[in-house]
Every structure is written in C-alpha cells, then in structure tokens.
Amino acid sequence: METNLKENYLEKIEEIKNIINKYDLDFNQEDNETIEEIKSFALKVLMLGVFNAGKSTLLNKFLNDTKFLKVNSEAETAVPCELKYSTDEKTLIHKTNGKIIRELKDYNVRAEEGAGIEYLEKFLDIKKLKDLGDIILVDMPGLDSSNDAHEEAINKYISAGAYYILLTDPENGGIKDSTGKFLNKILKYPDQFSVLLTKTDLSSKEHCEDVINDLKDQFREKNLDIFIGQTKRGDYRDFERILENIEYNNIFKNIYRDRILDIINLKASYLTTILKNKDLDVSEIEENIRINEENFIEIEKKIEKEKEKFNNNQIKNEIVEEFRNRLNSHFSEFKSAAKKGEGAFNSKAKNIASAELNPIIESILKQKVEYLIQDLQDFALDLPQGDFSSLSIDLEVKIDNFQIFTDTLKGIFKAMLIPIPFLDLFMVAREIFKSKERREEENEELEESVRGAISEVANSVIPQVTKIVDSTKLKVFDTLNKKCKNEQEEIDKILKELIEKKKEEEEEFQKSVTDLENDIAKLKSLEL
C-alpha cells in the first residue's frame, strides 16, 4: 500500500507556485482550499454493516484491545467513530453546530444521547493505527437502523468518498434489503469496496461458501469483481489483506488529479495571455481590457437570463414523473408485499424508493447543468472580436480563457454535494391491508389499490425533490457568478500589470519572453 502520491502532488504544487510567482501571479482562494484539502487528506475506511454484524468486535480484535469499542447487538451506536493514532489518548466529540468537546465517558452513544453529535474522533496509542498512516478506520452506525440520524451520517460519509468494507453475518444470508439501498451508492466506486463475512466459525463451511457464491453472482450481474473475505474469532487475516491492498494512490488521484490539472491549465492560460499581449502597445492592451470587461458583463447578463429560464418546477415534475415510472416497474414486488401486510409494503416502498430516487435526481440535474454549461460556452465563443487584428489575437486569448472557464464549470456538478434524500417510512394506503384475505381473492381490486399506493409514494417525495432542485439551482448559479467574477478580475489584473511592466521595463520585459515560453511549457508538461 503506497501512500507517496500526496507528497508528489504537494511537490508539483510548489513547482507551480514557483513558476507563477515569477509573474506576480499566485493561487486564488479556491486553489488554496484544494491545496489545504490535499495537505490534510486521509483515506477513511468505513466499516459498514447491520447491527450485530461484528464491526466493533473485528476492530477490537484487530487492534488487540477489547475495551475501546463497546460490543452490543442493539441499535445504539448513533454516530460514526474515527479511530486515529496519538500518544495523547482522548476522544473528541464533534457537534453538528461546529463545537468540539473533549472526552467522553463511554464510546457507546445511544440514539437519544447522539442528538447534536456529528461524529467522534478517538485517539489511541496503538501501533497498528500508527502504521496505517493516512488511512483512518471508521466504525459506522448499523445500516438497518430506522433512526434518521444514523442514515444521514452514513449517507454523508458515503457521499464524501472513502473505502468501504461491508461486513455481513452468513447467518443473515448475505446482503439484506436495508444494506442494499446503501450498496447502490457504494458500487459507484467498485475499486473502493470489499466484503467480509464475519463469524464464519458459527456457520458451516458449506453455508459460508453458498453465501459467498450468491454474493459473487450478485456482483457478476453488475459486471463487478469484488473481493469477498472471511473472518472468525482470532482470525482477521482477510481484513488485514484488504487494508494492505487498498489502492491509496489511485483513490487519491481520482479525487485530486483533475482539480490540479484545472489549476495548471488556468495558470498556463494566464501566462499565455501575457505572452500574446507582449507585442502590443499600451493603448492596444487597454483596448483589450475594455473588451474583456464588456464581454464579461455580457456573460453575467447571460447567466442571469439562464437563471430565470432554469425552471425549477418543470425539473421537479420531470424527476417525480420518472420516479413514478420506476416505481411502477416494480409493480409485482409491491403487489406481493401488499399481500403480506402494511409493514411489508411500507418496508418495500422505502427500500425501492431509496435505491431509485437519487440516481434519477442526479441524472436529470446533471443533464440540465451540462446543457446550461454548453449554452454558456457557445455564447462565449460568439462574443464580438473587434476590428483590429491585435484584438483578434486578444479574443483568441479570451476564448482560451473562456474555454478553460467553461471546462472548469463542467466540473461544478461533479464536485457539488447534492443532498441525498432521506426518505421517511412510508405510511400509505392503509385500506390495502384491510380484509387481506378478501383482497387476495379480488386481484383486480388489489392491483388498483397498489397503483394508488405507488402514486402516493411518488407524490410523497415532492417536498424533498423541490428542496433539492432549489438548492442545486442556487449552488450552480452562485458558482457561475463567482467563477465569472474571479476570471474577469484575474485577467484584468494580468493585463494592467502588463501595462505597468511595459511602461517601466520594456527592454527587460522583451528579454523575458523566452523564459515565459519555457515556463508555460514546464507547466503543461507536469505529470500527475
């Protein structure tokens, strides 16, 4: 398990800084936030599973400590607990209001006690934690909890990106429905996921093999090759094997490579702006500044128009209608559940809705944002160039900048944390479950009631979907306006500083052209 790519990226960042500082350029706030993220990056390994799957037991055995994680079979552990190395043993409680409290008498936090706590940090003087370096083990709440706080915590960690280890007891028969709804999100990152069968010494070898084969079949249907290991009392070698084989560098690269490339490309474009304006006289550069300002004003107006056209209600209706169609595709499952009673129907509704809704929201919003970005890009390319050849050169510079500008914007959706819907337990169409025996005989009437219940399920998510669409619109257009303003200010600053240099150091500036061209080439040749 190599973890040296982080240091390599920090060295590249220092190279970039040394180059751009020569031209009075520096990293902006967004760049600095990315750099700070990289400096503090640690890969979180989430221990996932239903309650009593053996998560805490396994961690206790692995760390040779039976006291730091309380083991129980109740749905009590209400918050994630991050395990970190330190000679100063302590527990930090991170509250949802941002406050941090030191010390906790008992790691085990019941749901009612966990209200207002976001997560725990437990620092232990254990060599195995020290040896993990930039890898942090996280004991998560049970996936089968009906507690909204548990589900929210799990979703937040999953969305942030990490490595996932799913623990399952073979006596449970593999992956439960309550686990499946989270699994759909995790399997977006198949290289960051493994499965461990726990307590295999309490089941027959044949039964364990059957469970493993069933799991392999499930993953094979999705064209995934997932490692499935086994643990038993005193034997956690497969867990160690998973930790040793985590591809830290690949995961780190997937998170940060494109963001650093964006920084490189943007800084290279600024240096190119200087290079392409170097032969112009002061009045021509001033004219380019004026055109640059006018073009950005037009872009800002265009953004405002697009904001007005971004129809929240229409998008919400598209999402709900597609959700309704997906629910109807599970009609036979709903019908079978309805025959079993209210509890079975509501449980099935929640599991199906949780698995189907978020991909629909993500797909439709992504499509809308991509269309918006393409429209802005086309608009930028059609901006007037001016009458002079020197301004045509300048426009090419501006187009280059807008190209990078719009390419960067394409990453907005990817980087944005879209709130994942937390679905309350559905309580719909109670009349379906009255006189169950009679309705089983009256199949047509049962089907009609199930269709009505499915419609209620679809309509029940409208408030959540509305909130998500509104939030996404706000984030997208705020980011667009911020990017536009930052680009204008940066390019204006570059050109105005260029004027000062031309006025004061014309001869010296001309001699620096070769150095400038070499530095542009250096930036573009940096390998990540």
XYZ file of C-alpha atoms in Angstrom:
528
model
C 0.000 0.000 0.000
C 1.852 3.063 -1.262
C 0.900 6.468 0.069
C 3.526 8.725 -1.513
C 1.371 10.362 -4.194
C 0.183 13.007 -1.751
C 3.777 14.192 -1.243
C 4.328 14.086 -5.003
C 1.324 16.337 -5.615
C 2.457 18.793 -2.961
C 5.851 18.987 -4.693
C 4.112 19.686 -8.030
C 2.048 22.397 -6.374
C 5.251 24.012 -5.108
C 6.651 23.893 -8.670
C 3.533 25.623 -9.990
C 3.792 28.270 -7.283
C 7.456 28.972 -8.054
C 6.664 29.441 -11.750
C 3.636 31.716 -11.413
C 5.189 33.822 -8.648
C 7.795 34.975 -11.184
C 4.956 36.778 -12.990
C 3.268 38.210 -9.885
C 0.584 35.515 -10.004
C -0.495 33.406 -7.053
C -3.073 30.811 -6.053
C -6.614 32.067 -5.539
C -8.910 31.125 -2.659
C -10.306 28.076 -4.440
C -6.780 26.865 -5.276
C -5.697 27.289 -1.662
C -8.736 25.349 -0.427
C -7.784 22.451 -2.717
C -4.169 22.594 -1.514
C -5.244 22.551 2.140
C -7.508 19.581 1.399
C -4.564 17.700 -0.081
C -2.316 18.519 2.878
C -4.866 17.185 5.367
C -6.130 14.288 3.213
C -6.581 10.932 4.906
C -8.451 7.993 3.397
C -11.358 6.924 5.580
C -12.140 3.208 5.606
C -15.799 2.805 6.550
C -16.770 -0.338 8.459
C -20.333 -0.897 7.270
C -22.908 -3.500 8.193
C -26.150 -4.124 10.001
C -26.217 -4.088 13.802
C -24.581 -7.161 15.317
C -22.609 -7.820 12.102
C -19.377 -7.835 14.111
C -17.874 -4.449 13.175
C -16.774 -3.456 16.675
C -15.675 -6.996 17.535
C -13.443 -7.138 14.461
C -11.869 -3.752 15.187
C -11.246 -4.734 18.812
C -9.535 -7.954 17.704
C -7.501 -6.218 15.007
C -6.220 -3.579 17.417
C -5.727 -6.083 20.274
C -7.923 -4.009 22.553
C -11.244 -5.243 23.897
C -12.213 -2.097 25.751
C -12.233 0.855 23.402
C -15.289 -0.188 21.355
C -18.284 -1.485 23.267
C -19.837 -4.511 21.590
C -23.603 -4.913 21.562
C -26.390 -6.150 19.350
C -28.706 -3.199 19.859
C -29.153 -0.263 17.521
C -27.317 2.063 19.882
C -24.150 3.389 18.256
C -25.675 6.526 16.841
C -22.646 8.309 15.385
C -19.554 7.400 13.340
C -16.317 6.989 15.297
C -12.984 7.721 13.569
C -10.034 5.823 15.045
C -6.713 7.707 14.910
C -3.225 7.309 16.314
C -1.881 9.572 19.044
C 0.251 9.182 22.147
C -2.244 11.560 23.779
C -5.228 9.245 24.147
C -8.511 11.142 24.087
C -11.946 11.324 22.495
C -13.181 14.429 20.719
C -16.902 14.944 20.215
C -17.726 16.922 17.072
C -21.109 18.605 17.433
C -23.336 19.496 14.493
C -23.049 23.162 15.498
C -19.281 23.061 14.904
C -18.243 22.866 18.557
C -15.713 20.276 19.707
C -15.883 18.751 23.190
C -13.026 16.733 24.659
C -13.539 13.394 26.373
C -16.461 11.030 26.524
C -17.016 8.592 29.363
C -18.267 5.800 27.136
C -17.770 5.358 23.394
C -21.225 3.791 23.138
C -23.654 6.600 22.312
C -27.344 5.801 22.331
C -29.538 7.451 19.737
C -31.113 9.878 22.199
C -27.653 10.839 23.501
C -26.259 11.187 19.996
C -28.563 14.039 19.037
C -26.454 17.012 18.061
C -23.274 14.923 17.680
C -21.911 14.649 14.131
C -19.053 12.216 14.759
C -16.397 11.143 17.271
C -12.618 11.122 16.966
C -10.966 8.533 19.198
C -7.183 8.858 19.508
C -5.370 5.732 20.693
C -1.716 4.902 21.288
C -1.841 1.708 19.228
C 0.946 0.835 16.774
C -1.398 -0.619 14.157
C -3.171 2.728 13.861
C 0.205 4.454 13.541
C 1.262 2.017 10.812
C -1.875 2.824 8.801
C -0.529 6.345 8.210
C -3.028 8.353 6.149
C -5.695 5.657 6.486
C -8.386 6.089 9.154
C -10.739 3.314 10.298
C -14.320 4.467 10.891
C -16.827 2.443 12.912
C -20.223 3.301 11.417
C -23.802 3.012 12.762
C -25.759 -0.054 11.672
C -27.217 0.088 8.175
C -30.520 -1.391 9.350
C -31.285 1.418 11.767
C -34.621 3.181 11.461
C -33.003 6.239 13.064
C -32.822 9.159 10.608
C -29.621 10.461 12.244
C -27.883 7.130 11.556
C -28.959 7.156 7.921
C -27.908 10.772 7.454
C -24.458 10.084 8.930
C -23.949 7.044 6.709
C -25.048 8.898 3.582
C -22.750 11.824 4.373
C -19.676 9.606 4.690
C -20.564 7.596 1.591
C -21.058 10.757 -0.472
C -17.714 12.185 0.663
C -15.829 9.275 -0.875
C -13.774 6.714 1.023
C -13.023 2.996 1.062
C -15.913 0.753 2.053
C -15.803 -2.605 3.824
C -19.193 -4.286 4.151
C -19.413 -6.792 6.994
C -22.168 -9.379 6.870
C -23.002 -12.396 9.009
C -23.548 -15.521 6.836
C -26.443 -16.445 9.104
C -28.217 -13.365 7.744
C -27.951 -14.882 4.276
C -25.741 -12.215 2.727
C -26.882 -8.690 1.951
C -30.157 -7.527 3.484
C -32.560 -5.099 1.788
C -31.575 -2.454 4.350
C -27.967 -2.812 3.194
C -28.849 -2.932 -0.492
C -30.091 0.656 -0.621
C -26.661 1.889 0.524
C -24.874 -0.629 -1.673
C -26.246 1.024 -4.815
C -24.386 4.203 -3.834
C -21.188 2.437 -2.808
C -20.959 0.398 -6.016
C -20.316 3.608 -7.938
C -16.799 3.082 -6.566
C -16.158 -0.671 -7.158
C -12.384 -0.291 -6.706
C -13.038 1.125 -3.252
C -15.191 -1.703 -1.912
C -14.734 -5.137 -0.317
C -16.964 -7.572 1.576
C -16.131 -9.507 4.738
C -18.146 -12.437 6.051
C -17.942 -12.356 9.844
C -18.489 -15.065 12.466
C -17.850 -17.764 9.872
C -16.860 -20.161 12.677
C -20.513 -20.117 13.787
C -21.733 -21.382 10.384
C -20.924 -24.471 8.381
C -18.260 -24.246 5.695
C -20.837 -25.225 3.065
C -23.241 -22.464 4.127
C -20.473 -19.849 4.027
C -19.483 -20.978 0.534
C -23.117 -20.746 -0.602
C -23.366 -17.178 0.722
C -20.088 -16.212 -0.972
C -21.232 -17.692 -4.284
C -24.558 -15.855 -4.032
C -22.715 -12.584 -3.403
C -20.383 -13.207 -6.344
C -23.404 -13.835 -8.567
C -24.980 -10.553 -7.445
C -21.811 -8.618 -8.253
C -21.241 -10.522 -11.504
C -24.655 -9.372 -12.728
C -23.329 -5.817 -12.362
C -20.030 -6.769 -14.082
C -18.121 -6.208 -10.847
C -15.258 -8.219 -9.407
C -15.426 -7.574 -5.654
C -13.110 -9.188 -3.110
C -15.055 -11.269 -0.569
C -13.119 -12.296 2.528
C -13.903 -14.163 5.739
C -13.178 -13.600 9.418
C -13.720 -15.650 12.538
C -12.715 -15.449 16.172
C -8.997 -14.709 16.347
C -8.547 -14.710 12.566
C -8.754 -11.361 10.794
C -6.154 -12.018 8.073
C -8.574 -11.178 5.262
C -9.287 -7.832 6.920
C -5.546 -7.112 7.030
C -5.281 -8.233 3.399
C -7.946 -5.694 2.409
C -6.131 -2.884 4.212
C -2.803 -3.852 2.635
C -4.289 -3.893 -0.875
C -6.173 -0.596 -0.732
C -5.005 1.407 -3.751
C -4.500 4.643 -1.858
C -2.691 6.375 -4.718
C -5.403 5.586 -7.265
C -8.153 6.806 -4.944
C -6.184 9.973 -4.149
C -5.534 10.516 -7.867
C -9.217 10.092 -8.738
C -10.120 12.796 -6.233
C -7.441 15.405 -6.936
C -5.838 14.889 -10.361
C -8.456 16.799 -12.368
C -8.538 19.606 -9.819
C -4.764 20.117 -10.008
C -4.888 19.908 -13.807
C -7.513 22.666 -13.751
C -5.132 24.823 -11.715
C -2.256 24.099 -14.131
C -4.363 24.842 -17.217
C -5.751 28.042 -15.766
C -2.334 29.361 -14.733
C -0.908 28.386 -18.133
C -3.730 30.341 -19.797
C -2.845 33.414 -17.723
C 0.797 33.161 -18.787
C -0.372 32.719 -22.379
C -2.412 35.908 -22.006
C 0.779 37.738 -21.021
C 2.708 36.184 -23.907
C 0.119 37.040 -26.557
C -0.174 40.632 -25.379
C 3.550 41.311 -25.040
C 3.963 42.798 -28.537
C 1.002 45.171 -28.248
C 1.468 48.768 -27.275
C -0.161 50.206 -24.166
C -3.227 51.595 -25.957
C -3.969 48.216 -27.569
C -3.697 46.410 -24.253
C -6.020 48.981 -22.694
C -8.489 48.310 -25.522
C -8.252 44.601 -24.781
C -9.021 45.309 -21.127
C -12.122 47.231 -22.199
C -13.307 44.412 -24.491
C -12.576 41.885 -21.760
C -14.735 43.826 -19.293
C -17.578 44.201 -21.808
C -17.522 40.513 -22.652
C -17.702 39.505 -19.015
C -20.617 41.886 -18.494
C -22.400 40.089 -21.337
C -21.575 36.730 -19.759
C -23.024 37.895 -16.434
C -26.211 39.041 -18.175
C -26.429 35.696 -19.929
C -26.053 33.864 -16.612
C -28.926 35.884 -15.132
C -31.126 35.073 -18.138
C -30.306 31.383 -17.832
C -31.121 31.548 -14.147
C -34.593 32.842 -14.988
C -35.039 30.087 -17.593
C -33.892 27.349 -15.187
C -37.407 26.113 -14.445
C -37.393 24.521 -11.009
C -40.995 23.378 -11.247
C -40.507 21.702 -14.620
C -37.369 19.903 -13.429
C -39.140 18.779 -10.250
C -42.019 17.385 -12.320
C -39.596 15.525 -14.609
C -37.920 13.910 -11.610
C -41.180 12.908 -9.926
C -42.654 11.529 -13.163
C -39.556 9.429 -13.863
C -39.617 8.274 -10.238
C -43.264 7.265 -10.651
C -42.358 5.256 -13.770
C -39.532 3.478 -11.946
C -41.834 2.611 -9.050
C -44.396 1.173 -11.456
C -41.672 -1.022 -12.962
C -41.556 -2.736 -9.535
C -45.325 -3.297 -9.506
C -45.164 -7.054 -8.954
C -42.878 -6.568 -5.930
C -45.270 -4.005 -4.447
C -48.214 -6.304 -5.051
C -46.510 -9.240 -3.328
C -45.577 -7.026 -0.384
C -49.139 -5.677 -0.110
C -50.433 -9.230 0.296
C -48.143 -9.642 3.316
C -49.482 -6.569 5.073
C -48.839 -2.923 5.825
C -45.369 -3.381 7.333
C -44.082 -5.383 4.376
C -45.480 -2.879 1.876
C -44.015 0.149 3.638
C -40.633 -1.551 4.010
C -40.593 -2.464 0.318
C -41.610 1.085 -0.634
C -38.784 2.609 1.373
C -36.127 0.246 0.019
C -37.163 0.651 -3.622
C -37.575 4.420 -3.322
C -34.180 4.828 -1.652
C -32.491 2.871 -4.437
C -34.301 4.571 -7.335
C -34.785 8.223 -6.418
C -31.237 9.509 -6.035
C -29.947 8.230 -9.424
C -32.935 9.920 -11.088
C -32.268 13.234 -9.349
C -28.575 13.030 -10.191
C -29.143 12.127 -13.841
C -31.738 14.823 -14.579
C -29.908 17.604 -12.727
C -26.618 16.646 -14.362
C -28.278 16.809 -17.784
C -29.689 20.277 -17.055
C -26.352 21.601 -15.776
C -24.435 20.188 -18.754
C -26.894 21.838 -21.137
C -26.503 25.128 -19.280
C -22.691 24.981 -19.455
C -22.730 24.142 -23.168
C -25.069 27.059 -23.842
C -22.769 29.436 -21.944
C -19.752 28.099 -23.790
C -21.400 28.659 -27.181
C -22.395 32.155 -26.104
C -18.812 32.980 -25.048
C -17.444 31.811 -28.398
C -19.840 34.141 -30.249
C -18.720 37.298 -28.449
C -17.574 40.149 -30.778
C -13.874 40.214 -31.625
C -13.333 43.840 -32.568
C -11.991 45.325 -35.798
C -8.234 45.107 -35.309
C -6.015 42.087 -35.819
C -4.435 42.706 -32.442
C -7.877 42.348 -30.880
C -8.420 39.109 -32.770
C -5.312 37.810 -31.068
C -6.731 39.037 -27.801
C -10.046 37.378 -28.481
C -8.239 34.129 -29.045
C -6.748 34.595 -25.626
C -10.153 35.319 -24.180
C -11.642 32.317 -25.945
C -8.861 30.192 -24.496
C -9.711 31.569 -21.096
C -13.438 31.019 -21.593
C -12.711 27.500 -22.786
C -10.894 26.780 -19.550
C -13.566 28.718 -17.701
C -16.346 26.569 -19.159
C -14.372 23.334 -18.828
C -13.959 24.156 -15.163
C -17.682 24.789 -14.883
C -18.381 21.327 -16.242
C -16.919 20.016 -13.013
C -19.318 22.011 -10.874
C -21.927 19.275 -10.709
C -19.338 16.571 -10.082
C -17.813 18.488 -7.200
C -21.117 19.642 -5.742
C -22.535 17.589 -2.904
C -26.167 17.095 -3.890
C -28.228 16.393 -0.754
C -29.283 12.751 -0.731
C -32.974 12.319 0.054
C -33.625 10.773 3.431
C -36.949 9.013 2.988
C -39.245 8.697 5.943
C -41.001 5.380 6.418
C -43.943 5.425 4.058
C -47.359 5.085 5.661
C -49.706 4.958 2.705
C -52.914 3.365 1.501
C -53.843 1.590 4.707
C -57.056 0.354 3.128
C -54.971 -2.060 1.055
C -54.248 -4.113 4.118
C -57.792 -4.382 5.467
C -59.561 -7.666 4.827
C -56.340 -9.032 3.377
C -57.823 -12.460 2.623
C -60.709 -10.932 0.691
C -58.409 -8.709 -1.339
C -56.187 -11.625 -2.272
C -59.225 -13.117 -3.941
C -60.204 -9.850 -5.562
C -56.977 -9.481 -7.539
C -58.164 -6.646 -9.748
C -59.209 -4.522 -6.785
C -55.893 -5.228 -5.061
C -53.926 -4.128 -8.116
C -55.914 -0.904 -8.317
C -55.161 -0.151 -4.669
C -51.458 -0.903 -5.156
C -51.310 1.500 -8.110
C -52.887 4.166 -5.926
C -50.362 3.481 -3.187
C -47.462 3.728 -5.654
C -48.791 7.104 -6.748
C -48.862 8.212 -3.096
C -45.247 7.117 -2.683
C -44.254 9.151 -5.760
C -46.126 12.232 -4.552
C -44.665 11.941 -1.053
C -41.157 12.877 -2.277
C -42.259 16.134 -3.949
C -41.247 18.372 -0.985
C -37.797 16.750 -0.783
C -37.243 16.918 -4.535
C -38.343 20.565 -4.600
C -35.834 21.396 -1.871
C -33.006 19.598 -3.688
C -33.737 21.277 -7.044
C -33.923 24.718 -5.412
C -30.663 24.108 -3.556
C -28.916 22.882 -6.706
C -30.021 25.908 -8.716
C -28.735 28.243 -6.025
C -25.356 26.487 -5.839
C -24.888 26.280 -9.607
C -25.626 29.927 -10.341
C -23.739 31.204 -7.313
C -20.725 29.235 -8.540
C -21.136 30.528 -12.093
C -21.240 34.140 -10.934
C -18.268 33.637 -8.644
C -16.219 31.980 -11.391
C -17.093 34.714 -13.856
C -16.144 37.498 -11.451
C -12.884 35.810 -10.464
C -11.885 35.261 -14.094
C -12.567 38.870 -15.034
C -10.623 40.230 -12.080
C -7.674 37.904 -12.696
C -7.382 38.711 -16.405
C -7.815 42.442 -15.782
C -5.102 42.294 -13.150
C -2.743 40.465 -15.515
C -3.253 42.938 -18.347
C -2.952 46.009 -16.119
C 0.246 44.702 -14.577
C 1.490 44.051 -18.099
C 0.909 47.713 -18.959
C 2.952 48.776 -15.948
C 5.761 46.443 -16.919
C 5.750 47.740 -20.490
C 5.915 51.306 -19.280
C 8.687 50.700 -16.776
C 10.726 47.773 -18.055
C 10.141 47.487 -21.794
C 13.614 46.286 -22.648
C 13.903 43.871 -19.747
C 10.411 42.524 -20.432
C 11.272 41.667 -24.036
C 14.234 39.644 -22.831
C 11.958 37.590 -20.579
C 9.881 36.201 -23.441
C 11.972 33.065 -23.792
C 11.746 32.396 -20.056
C 7.992 32.876 -20.234
C 7.613 30.399 -23.092
C 9.759 27.886 -21.218
C 7.691 28.275 -18.066
C 4.455 27.707 -19.992
C 5.962 24.521 -21.409
C 7.038 23.437 -17.910
C 3.532 23.899 -16.532
C 1.941 21.941 -19.351
C 4.467 19.112 -19.021
C 3.881 18.457 -15.313
C 2.812 14.836 -14.908
C 0.316 13.843 -12.248
